[in-house]
Amino acid sequence: MKAVILAGGTGTRLRPLTKLLNKHLLPVGKMPMISYGLISLQAAGITDILLVTGPDALGDFASFLGSGKEYNVSLTYRVQEEAGGIAQALELARPFIGGDDKFIVLLGDNLFEEPLKPHMDAFRAQPGGAMVLLKQVPDPERYGVPAFGADGRIERIDEKPAAPQTNSCVTGIYMYDGTVFDLIAEQSPSQRGELEITDVNNGYAAKGQLAYRHLSGWWTDAGTFGSLLEASRKLMGDGS
């Protein structure tokens, strides 16, 4: 499998730090945030990785990561010219993935302790479609929340619902087959003018092709000062 790491965005919740540096290059524990995703993917046996970022940050990523040799991976870079949403950034991976191959997508600010390989093996074993990884959180209303049908399948994902049906949220770890690019092509921009990954995942859910698994270890999206500090503590070994 190949992998795509999405590391664009403006990081508005982490300003003024992100006026100086792309969010995914901020230090977390002993390393820049982006390093942890690369390490997790390489440990799962993935060495062919595409990194998508914005034009202002491309030089910094290339300077720091180079070809990926230090992480025993091969890195390819693509530029998302403007903020058009996660699904738009993922569309840039079409030539890199090619065909109907299955692949994994990480949002670069997702930090977690659990190995990816068992989840990837489960996805490889399913005939097609997509898989999302879920995590139980105390504040699911901040995230995309799955709504389950009577058969236990995800019927849809509600984005930031006022009354969540469950305390599980969708993390920024996704696995797709090649049909994801057809689904992206069918999407229209949301009210905020972006192509939303939730709409893409709901396209799979509507076809009964959105599988899921739960993360049991800690997980955070390090997009706020609080979550950045929490992640640093955990990765330094002094978190609860």
Short mmCIF file of C-alpha atoms in Angstrom, two decimals:
data_model
loop_
_atom_site.label_atom_id
_atom_site.label_comp_id
_atom_site.label_asym_id
_atom_site.label_seq_id
_atom_site.Cartn_x
_atom_site.Cartn_y
_atom_site.Cartn_z
CA MET A 1 0.00 0.00 0.00
CA LYS A 2 0.95 3.60 -0.56
CA ALA A 3 0.18 6.43 1.84
CA VAL A 4 -0.84 10.06 1.60
CA ILE A 5 -0.12 12.57 4.37
CA LEU A 6 -2.10 15.81 4.16
CA ALA A 7 -0.13 18.61 5.77
CA GLY A 8 -1.59 21.84 4.44
CA GLY A 9 -3.99 24.22 6.10
CA THR A 10 -3.41 27.55 7.81
CA GLY A 11 -3.38 26.41 11.44
CA THR A 12 -5.44 29.38 12.59
CA ARG A 13 -6.02 27.93 16.07
CA LEU A 14 -2.26 27.83 16.66
CA ARG A 15 -1.44 31.41 15.70
CA PRO A 16 0.91 33.20 16.11
CA LEU A 17 3.12 30.08 15.93
CA THR A 18 1.73 29.17 12.52
CA LYS A 19 2.47 32.61 11.13
CA LEU A 20 6.09 31.51 11.37
CA LEU A 21 5.90 27.80 10.58
CA ASN A 22 3.50 25.25 9.09
CA LYS A 23 1.54 23.54 11.89
CA HIS A 24 2.88 20.10 11.00
CA LEU A 25 6.46 21.26 11.53
CA LEU A 26 5.84 22.52 15.06
CA PRO A 27 7.70 20.55 17.75
CA VAL A 28 5.77 17.86 19.62
CA GLY A 29 7.90 16.18 22.23
CA LYS A 30 11.33 15.64 20.71
CA MET A 31 10.39 15.87 17.03
CA PRO A 32 8.36 17.95 14.59
CA MET A 33 4.74 16.80 14.36
CA ILE A 34 5.13 15.44 10.82
CA SER A 35 7.77 12.94 11.94
CA TYR A 36 5.35 10.80 13.91
CA GLY A 37 3.14 10.00 10.94
CA LEU A 38 6.15 9.00 8.86
CA ILE A 39 7.44 6.76 11.64
CA SER A 40 4.02 5.11 12.10
CA LEU A 41 3.66 4.43 8.38
CA GLN A 42 7.17 3.05 8.02
CA ALA A 43 6.61 0.77 11.03
CA ALA A 44 3.51 -0.56 9.25
CA GLY A 45 5.57 -1.42 6.19
CA ILE A 46 4.64 1.57 4.03
CA THR A 47 7.56 3.26 2.36
CA ASP A 48 6.02 5.03 -0.66
CA ILE A 49 4.46 8.23 0.69
CA LEU A 50 2.99 11.37 -0.86
CA LEU A 51 3.00 14.56 1.21
CA VAL A 52 0.56 17.29 0.21
CA THR A 53 1.09 20.79 1.57
CA GLY A 54 0.66 24.43 0.62
CA PRO A 55 3.06 26.46 -1.52
CA ASP A 56 4.43 28.49 1.40
CA ALA A 57 5.47 25.38 3.34
CA LEU A 58 6.81 23.18 0.55
CA GLY A 59 10.37 24.45 0.86
CA ASP A 60 10.45 23.88 4.62
CA PHE A 61 9.19 20.31 4.29
CA ALA A 62 11.62 19.51 1.49
CA SER A 63 14.50 21.04 3.46
CA PHE A 64 13.66 19.06 6.60
CA LEU A 65 12.54 15.73 5.13
CA GLY A 66 14.34 15.63 1.79
CA SER A 67 13.75 12.34 -0.02
CA GLY A 68 12.62 10.63 3.19
CA LYS A 69 15.83 8.61 3.42
CA GLU A 70 16.30 9.41 7.13
CA TYR A 71 12.93 7.74 7.80
CA ASN A 72 13.58 4.82 5.42
CA VAL A 73 10.76 5.94 3.14
CA SER A 74 10.47 7.49 -0.32
CA LEU A 75 8.73 10.87 -0.30
CA THR A 76 6.91 12.57 -3.15
CA TYR A 77 5.54 16.12 -2.78
CA ARG A 78 2.46 17.81 -4.23
CA VAL A 79 1.26 21.37 -3.68
CA GLN A 80 -2.32 22.35 -2.87
CA GLU A 81 -2.35 25.85 -4.28
CA GLU A 82 -5.18 27.16 -2.10
CA ALA A 83 -7.30 26.04 0.83
CA GLY A 84 -9.99 23.95 -0.87
CA GLY A 85 -10.61 21.24 1.69
CA ILE A 86 -9.26 17.80 2.56
CA ALA A 87 -11.02 16.10 -0.35
CA GLN A 88 -9.51 18.59 -2.81
CA ALA A 89 -6.05 17.91 -1.37
CA LEU A 90 -6.65 14.17 -1.67
CA GLU A 91 -7.59 14.54 -5.33
CA LEU A 92 -3.99 15.61 -5.95
CA ALA A 93 -2.94 12.06 -5.05
CA ARG A 94 -4.72 10.49 -8.04
CA PRO A 95 -1.62 10.24 -10.28
CA PHE A 96 0.50 9.01 -7.35
CA ILE A 97 -1.92 6.23 -6.38
CA GLY A 98 -2.98 5.15 -9.86
CA GLY A 99 -5.47 2.42 -10.74
CA ASP A 100 -7.69 0.85 -8.13
CA ASP A 101 -5.01 0.34 -5.49
CA LYS A 102 -5.93 0.61 -1.83
CA PHE A 103 -4.11 3.25 0.17
CA ILE A 104 -4.10 4.99 3.54
CA VAL A 105 -4.50 8.71 4.29
CA LEU A 106 -3.26 10.47 7.40
CA LEU A 107 -4.05 14.01 8.40
CA GLY A 108 -0.64 15.22 9.51
CA ASP A 109 -1.86 16.61 12.84
CA ASN A 110 -3.24 13.25 14.01
CA LEU A 111 -1.01 11.78 16.70
CA PHE A 112 -1.62 8.33 18.17
CA GLU A 113 0.18 5.52 19.96
CA GLU A 114 -1.37 2.48 18.31
CA PRO A 115 0.29 0.53 15.47
CA LEU A 116 -1.43 0.96 12.12
CA LYS A 117 -0.63 -2.46 10.71
CA PRO A 118 -3.55 -4.43 12.26
CA HIS A 119 -6.03 -1.89 10.89
CA MET A 120 -4.37 -1.91 7.48
CA ASP A 121 -4.41 -5.71 7.38
CA ALA A 122 -8.15 -5.66 8.10
CA PHE A 123 -8.69 -3.17 5.29
CA ARG A 124 -6.64 -5.24 2.86
CA ALA A 125 -8.88 -8.22 3.67
CA GLN A 126 -12.13 -6.42 2.83
CA PRO A 127 -13.18 -6.59 -0.82
CA GLY A 128 -13.21 -2.84 -1.46
CA GLY A 129 -14.67 0.41 -0.26
CA ALA A 130 -13.27 2.44 2.57
CA MET A 131 -12.46 2.24 6.27
CA VAL A 132 -12.32 4.94 8.93
CA LEU A 133 -10.76 4.66 12.36
CA LEU A 134 -12.90 5.84 15.27
CA LYS A 135 -11.99 6.97 18.77
CA GLN A 136 -14.17 7.47 21.83
CA VAL A 137 -13.81 11.06 23.07
CA PRO A 138 -15.45 13.21 25.75
CA ASP A 139 -16.40 15.92 23.24
CA PRO A 140 -17.59 14.24 20.02
CA GLU A 141 -19.52 17.37 19.00
CA ARG A 142 -16.18 18.84 17.90
CA TYR A 143 -15.73 16.18 15.23
CA GLY A 144 -17.43 14.08 12.60
CA VAL A 145 -19.62 11.54 14.42
CA PRO A 146 -20.85 8.26 12.92
CA ALA A 147 -24.54 7.37 13.00
CA PHE A 148 -25.01 3.60 13.08
CA GLY A 149 -27.85 1.60 11.58
CA ALA A 150 -29.58 -1.41 13.14
CA ASP A 151 -27.10 -3.68 11.37
CA GLY A 152 -24.16 -1.92 13.06
CA ARG A 153 -22.91 -0.30 9.88
CA ILE A 154 -22.21 3.41 9.56
CA GLU A 155 -25.22 4.96 7.84
CA ARG A 156 -23.72 8.43 7.70
CA ILE A 157 -21.28 10.76 9.41
CA ASP A 158 -22.66 13.92 10.98
CA GLU A 159 -20.19 16.80 11.04
CA LYS A 160 -20.00 18.56 14.42
CA PRO A 161 -23.53 17.55 15.51
CA ALA A 162 -25.19 19.46 18.36
CA ALA A 163 -26.54 16.18 19.75
CA PRO A 164 -24.09 13.36 18.91
CA GLN A 165 -25.60 9.86 18.71
CA THR A 166 -22.41 8.31 20.08
CA ASN A 167 -19.23 9.35 21.86
CA SER A 168 -17.10 8.02 19.00
CA CYS A 169 -15.58 10.41 16.49
CA VAL A 170 -13.95 9.88 13.11
CA THR A 171 -10.21 10.37 13.36
CA GLY A 172 -8.06 11.71 10.54
CA ILE A 173 -6.97 8.20 9.53
CA TYR A 174 -8.75 6.94 6.41
CA MET A 175 -8.28 3.99 4.06
CA TYR A 176 -9.70 3.96 0.54
CA ASP A 177 -9.84 2.02 -2.66
CA GLY A 178 -9.38 3.74 -6.01
CA THR A 179 -13.07 4.65 -6.36
CA VAL A 180 -12.50 7.48 -3.88
CA PHE A 181 -11.38 9.70 -6.73
CA ASP A 182 -14.68 9.16 -8.55
CA LEU A 183 -16.54 10.11 -5.37
CA ILE A 184 -14.44 13.25 -4.98
CA ALA A 185 -15.29 14.23 -8.56
CA GLU A 186 -19.00 14.03 -7.68
CA GLN A 187 -18.73 16.46 -4.75
CA SER A 188 -19.66 20.14 -4.72
CA PRO A 189 -18.07 22.70 -2.41
CA SER A 190 -19.67 23.09 1.01
CA GLN A 191 -20.94 26.37 2.44
CA ARG A 192 -17.39 27.24 3.40
CA GLY A 193 -16.27 26.69 -0.20
CA GLU A 194 -14.35 23.46 0.37
CA LEU A 195 -14.63 19.84 -0.78
CA GLU A 196 -15.34 18.00 2.47
CA ILE A 197 -13.92 14.57 3.26
CA THR A 198 -17.06 13.84 5.31
CA ASP A 199 -19.12 14.05 2.10
CA VAL A 200 -16.76 11.58 0.44
CA ASN A 201 -17.00 9.17 3.37
CA ASN A 202 -20.79 9.52 3.31
CA GLY A 203 -20.69 8.50 -0.34
CA TYR A 204 -19.14 5.20 0.73
CA ALA A 205 -21.60 4.90 3.62
CA ALA A 206 -24.57 5.33 1.26
CA LYS A 207 -23.33 2.31 -0.68
CA GLY A 208 -22.77 0.25 2.47
CA GLN A 209 -19.02 0.30 1.84
CA LEU A 210 -17.72 2.27 4.84
CA ALA A 211 -16.11 -0.08 7.36
CA TYR A 212 -14.70 1.05 10.68
CA ARG A 213 -12.45 0.01 13.53
CA HIS A 214 -11.80 1.65 16.90
CA LEU A 215 -8.49 2.96 18.17
CA SER A 216 -7.90 1.72 21.71
CA GLY A 217 -4.82 3.78 22.56
CA TRP A 218 -4.62 7.54 22.98
CA TRP A 219 -5.23 9.79 19.99
CA THR A 220 -5.33 13.54 19.49
CA ASP A 221 -5.52 15.98 16.61
CA ALA A 222 -2.89 18.47 17.67
CA GLY A 223 -4.62 21.54 16.30
CA THR A 224 -4.95 23.61 19.48
CA PHE A 225 -2.49 24.74 22.12
CA GLY A 226 -4.11 22.39 24.63
CA SER A 227 -3.96 19.30 22.41
CA LEU A 228 -0.42 20.19 21.31
CA LEU A 229 0.67 20.28 24.96
CA GLU A 230 -1.19 17.04 25.73
CA ALA A 231 0.46 15.26 22.81
CA SER A 232 3.91 16.50 23.85
CA ARG A 233 3.42 15.18 27.37
CA LYS A 234 2.29 11.78 26.14
CA LEU A 235 5.08 11.47 23.59
CA MET A 236 7.66 12.50 26.17
CA GLY A 237 6.40 9.70 28.40
CA ASP A 238 4.93 11.77 31.23
CA GLY A 239 1.28 11.85 30.09
CA SER A 240 -1.51 9.84 31.63
#
